[in-house]
Amino acid sequence: MTEQVFDAALALLVMGVGAWSMMAGRITSAVIIFIVYGLLLSLVWVRIAAIDVALTEAAIGSGATGMLLIAAAYKTGRESGARETVSGSLHVIAVLLASSVALGLASLAFVLPGEPVSLAGDVLRSLPDSGLGNPVAGVLFVYRSFDTLLEKIVLLVALLGVWSLGSDRDWGGIPGLKPFAQKHSVLVLLARTLPPIGLTYAIYMTWVGADVPGGAFQGGTVLAAMWVLVMLAGVRQIPRLSSPALRAAIVAGPVVFLAIGFLGFVSPGQFLAYPQGFAKPLIVAMEIALTLSIGVILGLLSAGPSNGKDAR
Amino acid sequence: MSGPLLFWLAGSALIGLGVYGITVNRHPLRKLLALNLLGSGVFLLFGVIARRGAAAGLGGDPVPQALVITGIVVAFSATAIAIALLSQLQSKAGRTSLDDEPPDEEDRS
């Protein structure tokens, strides 16, 4: 009973806050409400027994996306201020369209086929062969590792896309992120005290991801958050985008992933297959490299394209 | 009503809100926000389907859950690109509107 009341309240809250973020007057408020929405949504994910997704939603869906959106809202949202919408009849049509989509999907809940299809049994049956304990990590790195590889490539392409939007002669310079370099501010204090804790936590998240919820993505996001904090506070200089160490960190994850993938041709005879008995150490090695790359890529995505300083 | 059913209804409502937000809002950043809301609603429907597939002692089917994790990351990448395009639009054209009419003053490209 208590659980049902909690679920009902949570569902209402998520819908309400979601609607609020669509209706909010100022664009910056809308973004901040959206971040709150993301955090509430991760509670929903916990309630439907998807802890890995809850962590990803809180870290990426709410945190990292929110960070980009806030920066964009302050940069581009100023001149229009109030919420501008289409007028009159178009608005009515949009409401009708949106509510019919929502009602149509909602009604599907009552006509879904009675016997749910599940691959949970299959996943658990062959999970011990990989040495992993977390079934979601098993799916990500064993059964559907090709998806996971391509997902990292998508991140890489996104970063290239963001970089390409700077002008050609600025290529490889210092990103346009402006540090708030005020001495003795709280931000500087946080940027000096939090990173050791954050770093430890990121390593922990990555390490335990093989057996319990967590993993490279969640760990990498914590890493990125710490780095962005350091860059924003001006505690450390933002590196040049052409710096070889930076480029190496960006591609480390995909390169290790691909190398282990090609190793599969040698030992079990298939791309992205792991040699018997070595699955877990190889996966953990991949996750460590991926954590580094994800942290750096996410940090650079928020830092934006080069502003031309120190370009070459 | 059971939890998963409630969350299915919430997910449907979120998709509806997202569709509404994308269609009526003029500011591209608000459209982007709505797109993210729509996406999270779709992921939530996926999550409920995963929950329905609870079996073999697991709380949910791990396959759709893993797909949702990949989906969240891809949605984030798309958002990052969209934001970069948007800030480029603003610095090149001096406006953030997607309307067809040219900016009020001279063309600043």
Tab-separated table of N, CA and C in Angstrom, chain A residues 92-234:
chain	number	residue	atom	x	y	z
A	92	VAL	N	-3.792	25.139	-30.753
A	92	VAL	CA	-4.853	24.163	-30.470
A	92	VAL	C	-4.537	22.833	-31.150
A	93	ILE	N	-4.084	22.908	-32.419
A	93	ILE	CA	-3.752	21.681	-33.153
A	93	ILE	C	-2.630	20.933	-32.445
A	94	ALA	N	-1.615	21.705	-31.964
A	94	ALA	CA	-0.487	21.074	-31.273
A	94	ALA	C	-0.951	20.367	-30.011
A	95	VAL	N	-1.853	21.023	-29.258
A	95	VAL	CA	-2.365	20.394	-28.035
A	95	VAL	C	-3.104	19.103	-28.384
A	96	LEU	N	-3.930	19.167	-29.445
A	96	LEU	CA	-4.674	17.975	-29.855
A	96	LEU	C	-3.728	16.856	-30.262
A	97	LEU	N	-2.724	17.217	-31.064
A	97	LEU	CA	-1.747	16.234	-31.527
A	97	LEU	C	-1.043	15.585	-30.339
A	98	ALA	N	-0.535	16.441	-29.424
A	98	ALA	CA	0.227	15.927	-28.289
A	98	ALA	C	-0.644	15.049	-27.405
A	99	SER	N	-1.887	15.479	-27.156
A	99	SER	CA	-2.696	14.665	-26.257
A	99	SER	C	-3.126	13.368	-26.931
A	100	SER	N	-3.315	13.374	-28.258
A	100	SER	CA	-3.678	12.096	-28.876
A	100	SER	C	-2.489	11.130	-28.862
A	101	VAL	N	-1.267	11.671	-29.029
A	101	VAL	CA	-0.088	10.807	-28.919
A	101	VAL	C	-0.021	10.200	-27.518
A	102	ALA	N	-0.199	11.057	-26.490
A	102	ALA	CA	-0.103	10.578	-25.110
A	102	ALA	C	-1.191	9.560	-24.810
A	103	LEU	N	-2.436	9.872	-25.215
A	103	LEU	CA	-3.538	8.949	-24.925
A	103	LEU	C	-3.355	7.630	-25.677
A	104	GLY	N	-2.902	7.722	-26.926
A	104	GLY	CA	-2.686	6.508	-27.701
A	104	GLY	C	-1.674	5.598	-27.027
A	105	LEU	N	-0.562	6.190	-26.599
A	105	LEU	CA	0.464	5.382	-25.937
A	105	LEU	C	-0.039	4.838	-24.612
A	106	ALA	N	-0.767	5.689	-23.869
A	106	ALA	CA	-1.268	5.256	-22.567
A	106	ALA	C	-2.211	4.078	-22.720
A	107	SER	N	-3.050	4.121	-23.777
A	107	SER	CA	-4.015	3.036	-23.942
A	107	SER	C	-3.320	1.715	-24.272
A	108	LEU	N	-2.100	1.813	-24.840
A	108	LEU	CA	-1.347	0.590	-25.140
A	108	LEU	C	-1.088	-0.235	-23.884
A	109	ALA	N	-1.034	0.453	-22.724
A	109	ALA	CA	-0.754	-0.252	-21.471
A	109	ALA	C	-1.772	-1.354	-21.236
A	110	PHE	N	-3.005	-1.145	-21.761
A	110	PHE	CA	-4.055	-2.109	-21.477
A	110	PHE	C	-4.187	-3.188	-22.553
A	111	VAL	N	-3.480	-3.015	-23.656
A	111	VAL	CA	-3.591	-4.032	-24.709
A	111	VAL	C	-2.271	-4.757	-24.956
A	112	LEU	N	-1.263	-4.495	-24.117
A	112	LEU	CA	0.015	-5.199	-24.289
A	112	LEU	C	-0.220	-6.705	-24.160
A	113	PRO	N	0.492	-7.493	-24.950
A	113	PRO	CA	0.286	-8.948	-24.879
A	113	PRO	C	0.503	-9.470	-23.462
A	114	GLY	N	-0.331	-10.416	-23.057
A	114	GLY	CA	-0.340	-10.873	-21.673
A	114	GLY	C	0.959	-11.513	-21.225
A	115	GLU	N	1.604	-12.272	-22.121
A	115	GLU	CA	2.811	-12.992	-21.707
A	115	GLU	C	4.038	-12.146	-22.016
A	116	PRO	N	4.682	-11.557	-20.982
A	116	PRO	CA	5.838	-10.705	-21.276
A	116	PRO	C	7.014	-11.522	-21.808
A	117	VAL	N	7.692	-10.953	-22.801
A	117	VAL	CA	8.873	-11.610	-23.358
A	117	VAL	C	10.070	-11.153	-22.529
A	118	SER	N	10.975	-12.057	-22.224
A	118	SER	CA	12.132	-11.644	-21.428
A	118	SER	C	13.373	-12.417	-21.843
A	119	LEU	N	14.480	-11.696	-21.897
A	119	LEU	CA	15.760	-12.353	-22.168
A	119	LEU	C	16.561	-12.524	-20.887
A	120	ALA	N	15.926	-12.176	-19.739
A	120	ALA	CA	16.648	-12.208	-18.465
A	120	ALA	C	17.237	-13.591	-18.198
A	121	GLY	N	16.435	-14.619	-18.460
A	121	GLY	CA	16.904	-15.979	-18.214
A	121	GLY	C	18.130	-16.321	-19.045
A	122	ASP	N	18.067	-15.983	-20.342
A	122	ASP	CA	19.199	-16.263	-21.238
A	122	ASP	C	20.455	-15.544	-20.779
A	123	VAL	N	20.266	-14.256	-20.374
A	123	VAL	CA	21.420	-13.468	-19.937
A	123	VAL	C	22.060	-14.111	-18.718
A	124	LEU	N	21.224	-14.490	-17.740
A	124	LEU	CA	21.772	-15.048	-16.499
A	124	LEU	C	22.439	-16.392	-16.724
A	125	ARG	N	21.891	-17.166	-17.672
A	125	ARG	CA	22.424	-18.507	-17.908
A	125	ARG	C	23.874	-18.448	-18.393
A	126	SER	N	24.160	-17.490	-19.290
A	126	SER	CA	25.525	-17.476	-19.835
A	126	SER	C	26.415	-16.423	-19.171
A	127	LEU	N	25.865	-15.678	-18.196
A	127	LEU	CA	26.666	-14.642	-17.540
A	127	LEU	C	27.904	-15.203	-16.830
A	128	PRO	N	27.804	-16.349	-16.125
A	128	PRO	CA	28.994	-16.850	-15.403
A	128	PRO	C	30.199	-17.079	-16.313
A	129	ASP	N	29.977	-17.384	-17.612
A	129	ASP	CA	31.106	-17.593	-18.533
A	129	ASP	C	31.969	-16.348	-18.661
A	130	SER	N	31.324	-15.164	-18.513
A	130	SER	CA	32.070	-13.920	-18.691
A	130	SER	C	32.788	-13.518	-17.409
A	131	GLY	N	32.405	-14.104	-16.273
A	131	GLY	CA	33.026	-13.734	-15.003
A	131	GLY	C	32.437	-12.476	-14.399
A	132	LEU	N	31.453	-11.866	-15.094
A	132	LEU	CA	30.840	-10.650	-14.573
A	132	LEU	C	29.683	-11.002	-13.651
A	133	GLY	N	29.355	-10.068	-12.732
A	133	GLY	CA	28.231	-10.303	-11.848
A	133	GLY	C	27.037	-9.425	-12.158
A	134	ASN	N	27.275	-8.315	-12.879
A	134	ASN	CA	26.209	-7.372	-13.183
A	134	ASN	C	25.622	-7.691	-14.554
A	135	PRO	N	24.351	-8.168	-14.611
A	135	PRO	CA	23.793	-8.583	-15.898
A	135	PRO	C	23.765	-7.450	-16.930
A	136	VAL	N	23.553	-6.205	-16.470
A	136	VAL	CA	23.510	-5.104	-17.436
A	136	VAL	C	24.897	-4.884	-18.049
A	137	ALA	N	25.942	-4.973	-17.220
A	137	ALA	CA	27.306	-4.869	-17.758
A	137	ALA	C	27.561	-6.020	-18.722
A	138	GLY	N	27.005	-7.195	-18.403
A	138	GLY	CA	27.152	-8.342	-19.287
A	138	GLY	C	26.564	-8.055	-20.657
A	139	VAL	N	25.348	-7.484	-20.670
A	139	VAL	CA	24.715	-7.159	-21.948
A	139	VAL	C	25.547	-6.119	-22.693
A	140	LEU	N	26.008	-5.095	-21.949
A	140	LEU	CA	26.732	-3.996	-22.594
A	140	LEU	C	28.072	-4.436	-23.164
A	141	PHE	N	28.764	-5.330	-22.459
A	141	PHE	CA	30.134	-5.634	-22.877
A	141	PHE	C	30.319	-7.028	-23.456
A	142	VAL	N	29.322	-7.889	-23.328
A	142	VAL	CA	29.488	-9.218	-23.901
A	142	VAL	C	28.497	-9.443	-25.041
A	143	TYR	N	27.196	-9.390	-24.743
A	143	TYR	CA	26.220	-9.769	-25.771
A	143	TYR	C	26.009	-8.684	-26.809
A	144	ARG	N	26.063	-7.436	-26.367
A	144	ARG	CA	25.811	-6.352	-27.317
A	144	ARG	C	26.992	-5.400	-27.340
A	145	SER	N	28.209	-5.936	-27.320
A	145	SER	CA	29.371	-5.059	-27.210
A	145	SER	C	29.546	-4.194	-28.452
A	146	PHE	N	29.002	-4.650	-29.577
A	146	PHE	CA	29.116	-3.858	-30.802
A	146	PHE	C	28.364	-2.535	-30.635
A	147	ASP	N	27.168	-2.607	-30.015
A	147	ASP	CA	26.398	-1.387	-29.695
A	147	ASP	C	27.214	-0.450	-28.841
A	148	THR	N	27.841	-1.033	-27.814
A	148	THR	CA	28.587	-0.208	-26.868
A	148	THR	C	29.777	0.444	-27.550
A	149	LEU	N	30.436	-0.318	-28.444
A	149	LEU	CA	31.554	0.248	-29.195
A	149	LEU	C	31.077	1.430	-30.033
A	150	LEU	N	29.958	1.231	-30.745
A	150	LEU	CA	29.459	2.301	-31.618
A	150	LEU	C	28.997	3.503	-30.813
A	151	GLU	N	28.482	3.247	-29.606
A	151	GLU	CA	28.056	4.340	-28.735
A	151	GLU	C	29.241	5.242	-28.397
A	152	LYS	N	30.410	4.622	-28.155
A	152	LYS	CA	31.604	5.434	-27.875
A	152	LYS	C	32.017	6.213	-29.114
A	153	ILE	N	31.858	5.576	-30.284
A	153	ILE	CA	32.204	6.271	-31.533
A	153	ILE	C	31.274	7.469	-31.731
A	154	VAL	N	29.996	7.293	-31.364
A	154	VAL	CA	29.047	8.410	-31.479
A	154	VAL	C	29.523	9.594	-30.641
A	155	LEU	N	29.993	9.308	-29.424
A	155	LEU	CA	30.507	10.379	-28.558
A	155	LEU	C	31.679	11.091	-29.219
A	156	LEU	N	32.555	10.284	-29.811
A	156	LEU	CA	33.740	10.825	-30.473
A	156	LEU	C	33.330	11.722	-31.638
A	157	VAL	N	32.333	11.237	-32.416
A	157	VAL	CA	31.857	12.011	-33.563
A	157	VAL	C	31.206	13.303	-33.083
A	158	ALA	N	30.462	13.221	-31.954
A	158	ALA	CA	29.830	14.422	-31.410
A	158	ALA	C	30.897	15.451	-31.049
A	159	LEU	N	31.989	14.973	-30.445
A	159	LEU	CA	33.062	15.898	-30.064
A	159	LEU	C	33.678	16.539	-31.309
A	160	LEU	N	33.910	15.710	-32.350
A	160	LEU	CA	34.448	16.253	-33.605
A	160	LEU	C	33.483	17.274	-34.189
A	161	GLY	N	32.180	16.968	-34.087
A	161	GLY	CA	31.175	17.885	-34.598
A	161	GLY	C	31.241	19.219	-33.882
A	162	VAL	N	31.345	19.181	-32.563
A	162	VAL	CA	31.407	20.429	-31.781
A	162	VAL	C	32.673	21.203	-32.146
A	163	TRP	N	33.787	20.501	-32.267
A	163	TRP	CA	35.044	21.170	-32.617
A	163	TRP	C	34.958	21.814	-33.989
A	164	SER	N	34.292	21.114	-34.935
A	164	SER	CA	34.260	21.612	-36.310
A	164	SER	C	33.472	22.908	-36.426
A	165	LEU	N	32.652	23.206	-35.397
A	165	LEU	CA	31.843	24.412	-35.479
A	165	LEU	C	32.648	25.669	-35.176
A	166	GLY	N	33.855	25.505	-34.632
A	166	GLY	CA	34.737	26.652	-34.505
A	166	GLY	C	35.294	26.976	-35.894
A	167	SER	N	35.929	28.143	-36.052
A	167	SER	CA	36.409	28.449	-37.402
A	167	SER	C	37.705	27.672	-37.657
A	168	ASP	N	38.023	27.496	-38.962
A	168	ASP	CA	39.127	26.618	-39.349
A	168	ASP	C	40.471	27.031	-38.752
A	169	ARG	N	40.703	28.350	-38.728
A	169	ARG	CA	42.035	28.735	-38.269
A	169	ARG	C	42.174	28.643	-36.744
A	170	ASP	N	41.039	28.440	-36.041
A	170	ASP	CA	41.108	28.262	-34.588
A	170	ASP	C	41.345	26.804	-34.199
A	171	TRP	N	41.353	25.911	-35.176
A	171	TRP	CA	41.407	24.466	-34.885
A	171	TRP	C	42.561	24.141	-33.928
A	172	GLY	N	42.239	23.387	-32.884
A	172	GLY	CA	43.297	22.942	-31.986
A	172	GLY	C	43.670	23.941	-30.914
A	173	GLY	N	42.970	25.064	-30.828
A	173	GLY	CA	43.289	26.056	-29.805
A	173	GLY	C	42.689	25.704	-28.454
A	174	ILE	N	42.580	26.718	-27.603
A	174	ILE	CA	42.025	26.490	-26.267
A	174	ILE	C	40.507	26.663	-26.313
A	175	PRO	N	39.742	25.743	-25.693
A	175	PRO	CA	38.277	25.825	-25.748
A	175	PRO	C	37.748	27.143	-25.181
A	176	GLY	N	36.554	27.533	-25.656
A	176	GLY	CA	35.998	28.834	-25.318
A	176	GLY	C	35.416	28.963	-23.926
A	177	LEU	N	35.527	27.930	-23.100
A	177	LEU	CA	34.970	27.998	-21.747
A	177	LEU	C	35.676	29.092	-20.937
A	178	LYS	N	34.869	29.966	-20.306
A	178	LYS	CA	35.487	31.053	-19.529
A	178	LYS	C	35.531	30.686	-18.058
A	179	PRO	N	36.738	30.639	-17.461
A	179	PRO	CA	36.806	30.350	-16.032
A	179	PRO	C	36.358	31.555	-15.215
A	180	PHE	N	35.738	31.286	-14.078
A	180	PHE	CA	35.373	32.362	-13.149
A	180	PHE	C	36.512	32.512	-12.161
A	181	ALA	N	37.592	33.120	-12.614
A	181	ALA	CA	38.806	33.071	-11.805
A	181	ALA	C	38.805	34.123	-10.700
A	182	GLN	N	37.910	33.973	-9.751
A	182	GLN	CA	37.949	34.875	-8.597
A	182	GLN	C	38.691	34.165	-7.482
A	183	LYS	N	39.701	34.838	-6.978
A	183	LYS	CA	40.467	34.207	-5.901
A	183	LYS	C	39.599	34.098	-4.647
A	184	HIS	N	39.863	33.098	-3.840
A	184	HIS	CA	39.198	32.899	-2.557
A	184	HIS	C	37.698	32.710	-2.658
A	185	SER	N	37.179	32.339	-3.840
A	185	SER	CA	35.740	32.094	-3.901
A	185	SER	C	35.463	30.646	-3.495
A	186	VAL	N	34.169	30.379	-3.216
A	186	VAL	CA	33.775	29.029	-2.812
A	186	VAL	C	34.091	28.041	-3.925
A	187	LEU	N	33.906	28.513	-5.177
A	187	LEU	CA	34.159	27.636	-6.323
A	187	LEU	C	35.601	27.126	-6.332
A	188	VAL	N	36.536	28.033	-6.046
A	188	VAL	CA	37.951	27.640	-6.031
A	188	VAL	C	38.195	26.635	-4.907
A	189	LEU	N	37.584	26.903	-3.755
A	189	LEU	CA	37.745	25.981	-2.623
A	189	LEU	C	37.224	24.587	-3.004
A	190	LEU	N	36.033	24.563	-3.613
A	190	LEU	CA	35.454	23.277	-4.015
A	190	LEU	C	36.334	22.592	-5.051
A	191	ALA	N	36.843	23.389	-5.999
A	191	ALA	CA	37.661	22.812	-7.065
A	191	ALA	C	38.970	22.264	-6.529
A	192	ARG	N	39.358	22.698	-5.341
A	192	ARG	CA	40.587	22.150	-4.754
A	192	ARG	C	40.309	20.974	-3.838
A	193	THR	N	39.135	20.952	-3.195
A	193	THR	CA	38.883	19.901	-2.209
A	193	THR	C	38.095	18.716	-2.764
A	194	LEU	N	37.177	18.982	-3.727
A	194	LEU	CA	36.332	17.883	-4.205
A	194	LEU	C	37.029	16.862	-5.105
A	195	PRO	N	37.928	17.309	-6.025
A	195	PRO	CA	38.468	16.330	-6.982
A	195	PRO	C	39.072	15.057	-6.392
A	196	PRO	N	39.821	15.097	-5.289
A	196	PRO	CA	40.329	13.817	-4.768
A	196	PRO	C	39.202	12.850	-4.411
A	197	ILE	N	38.135	13.396	-3.799
A	197	ILE	CA	36.994	12.552	-3.437
A	197	ILE	C	36.307	12.043	-4.705
A	198	GLY	N	36.080	12.959	-5.643
A	198	GLY	CA	35.416	12.598	-6.894
A	198	GLY	C	36.194	11.556	-7.663
A	199	LEU	N	37.507	11.733	-7.694
A	199	LEU	CA	38.369	10.801	-8.415
A	199	LEU	C	38.270	9.406	-7.823
A	200	THR	N	38.340	9.332	-6.491
A	200	THR	CA	38.221	8.043	-5.812
A	200	THR	C	36.879	7.400	-6.132
A	201	TYR	N	35.829	8.243	-6.100
A	201	TYR	CA	34.492	7.733	-6.357
A	201	TYR	C	34.365	7.225	-7.793
A	202	ALA	N	34.979	7.974	-8.738
A	202	ALA	CA	34.913	7.559	-10.144
A	202	ALA	C	35.596	6.210	-10.335
A	203	ILE	N	36.761	6.048	-9.695
A	203	ILE	CA	37.478	4.774	-9.811
A	203	ILE	C	36.637	3.651	-9.204
A	204	TYR	N	36.030	3.942	-8.058
A	204	TYR	CA	35.183	2.946	-7.397
A	204	TYR	C	34.026	2.527	-8.304
A	205	MET	N	33.330	3.549	-8.872
A	205	MET	CA	32.176	3.268	-9.738
A	205	MET	C	32.573	2.366	-10.898
A	206	THR	N	33.740	2.679	-11.499
A	206	THR	CA	34.182	1.901	-12.649
A	206	THR	C	34.529	0.478	-12.231
A	207	TRP	N	35.238	0.390	-11.128
A	207	TRP	CA	35.735	-0.915	-10.677
A	207	TRP	C	34.596	-1.853	-10.302
A	208	VAL	N	33.612	-1.360	-9.530
A	208	VAL	CA	32.541	-2.258	-9.090
A	208	VAL	C	31.523	-2.520	-10.195
A	209	GLY	N	31.597	-1.727	-11.298
A	209	GLY	CA	30.597	-1.846	-12.357
A	209	GLY	C	30.477	-3.241	-12.937
A	210	ALA	N	31.533	-4.048	-12.814
A	210	ALA	CA	31.485	-5.396	-13.363
A	210	ALA	C	30.535	-6.289	-12.570
A	211	ASP	N	30.379	-5.988	-11.283
A	211	ASP	CA	29.586	-6.885	-10.447
A	211	ASP	C	28.294	-6.282	-9.919
A	212	VAL	N	28.285	-4.974	-9.671
A	212	VAL	CA	27.073	-4.323	-9.177
A	212	VAL	C	26.831	-3.097	-10.060
A	213	PRO	N	25.649	-2.464	-9.930
A	213	PRO	CA	25.406	-1.291	-10.776
A	213	PRO	C	26.521	-0.252	-10.702
A	214	GLY	N	26.867	0.301	-11.845
A	214	GLY	CA	27.964	1.264	-11.947
A	214	GLY	C	28.594	1.053	-13.302
A	215	GLY	N	29.836	1.468	-13.483
A	215	GLY	CA	30.506	1.181	-14.733
A	215	GLY	C	31.203	2.380	-15.322
A	216	ALA	N	31.744	2.180	-16.542
A	216	ALA	CA	32.595	3.189	-17.169
A	216	ALA	C	31.854	4.499	-17.358
A	217	PHE	N	30.591	4.432	-17.757
A	217	PHE	CA	29.900	5.663	-18.083
A	217	PHE	C	29.648	6.523	-16.872
A	218	GLN	N	29.183	5.877	-15.818
A	218	GLN	CA	28.892	6.629	-14.602
A	218	GLN	C	30.189	7.169	-13.996
A	219	GLY	N	31.225	6.313	-13.974
A	219	GLY	CA	32.523	6.752	-13.460
A	219	GLY	C	33.093	7.892	-14.281
A	220	GLY	N	32.994	7.750	-15.617
A	220	GLY	CA	33.519	8.781	-16.507
A	220	GLY	C	32.822	10.113	-16.312
A	221	THR	N	31.520	10.065	-16.029
A	221	THR	CA	30.788	11.314	-15.832
A	221	THR	C	31.247	12.030	-14.570
A	222	VAL	N	31.497	11.246	-13.503
A	222	VAL	CA	31.993	11.861	-12.274
A	222	VAL	C	33.351	12.518	-12.549
A	223	LEU	N	34.176	11.804	-13.308
A	223	LEU	CA	35.489	12.326	-13.691
A	223	LEU	C	35.335	13.646	-14.444
A	224	ALA	N	34.387	13.654	-15.410
A	224	ALA	CA	34.160	14.861	-16.208
A	224	ALA	C	33.694	16.010	-15.318
A	225	ALA	N	32.808	15.706	-14.370
A	225	ALA	CA	32.287	16.750	-13.487
A	225	ALA	C	33.428	17.397	-12.713
A	226	MET	N	34.355	16.550	-12.221
A	226	MET	CA	35.484	17.080	-11.454
A	226	MET	C	36.359	17.965	-12.331
A	227	TRP	N	36.590	17.520	-13.561
A	227	TRP	CA	37.463	18.263	-14.465
A	227	TRP	C	36.841	19.609	-14.830
A	228	VAL	N	35.512	19.587	-15.114
A	228	VAL	CA	34.835	20.841	-15.465
A	228	VAL	C	34.903	21.820	-14.294
A	229	LEU	N	34.733	21.286	-13.077
A	229	LEU	CA	34.835	22.122	-11.879
A	229	LEU	C	36.203	22.794	-11.812
A	230	VAL	N	37.252	21.994	-12.042
A	230	VAL	CA	38.609	22.521	-11.997
A	230	VAL	C	38.820	23.583	-13.083
A	231	MET	N	38.282	23.316	-14.294
A	231	MET	CA	38.458	24.268	-15.387
A	231	MET	C	37.686	25.559	-15.110
A	232	LEU	N	36.449	25.420	-14.600
A	232	LEU	CA	35.611	26.597	-14.352
A	232	LEU	C	36.213	27.486	-13.281
A	233	ALA	N	36.814	26.854	-12.262
A	233	ALA	CA	37.370	27.645	-11.166
A	233	ALA	C	38.727	28.220	-11.549
A	234	GLY	N	39.250	27.811	-12.698
A	234	GLY	CA	40.544	28.328	-13.123
A	234	GLY	C	41.702	27.800	-12.299
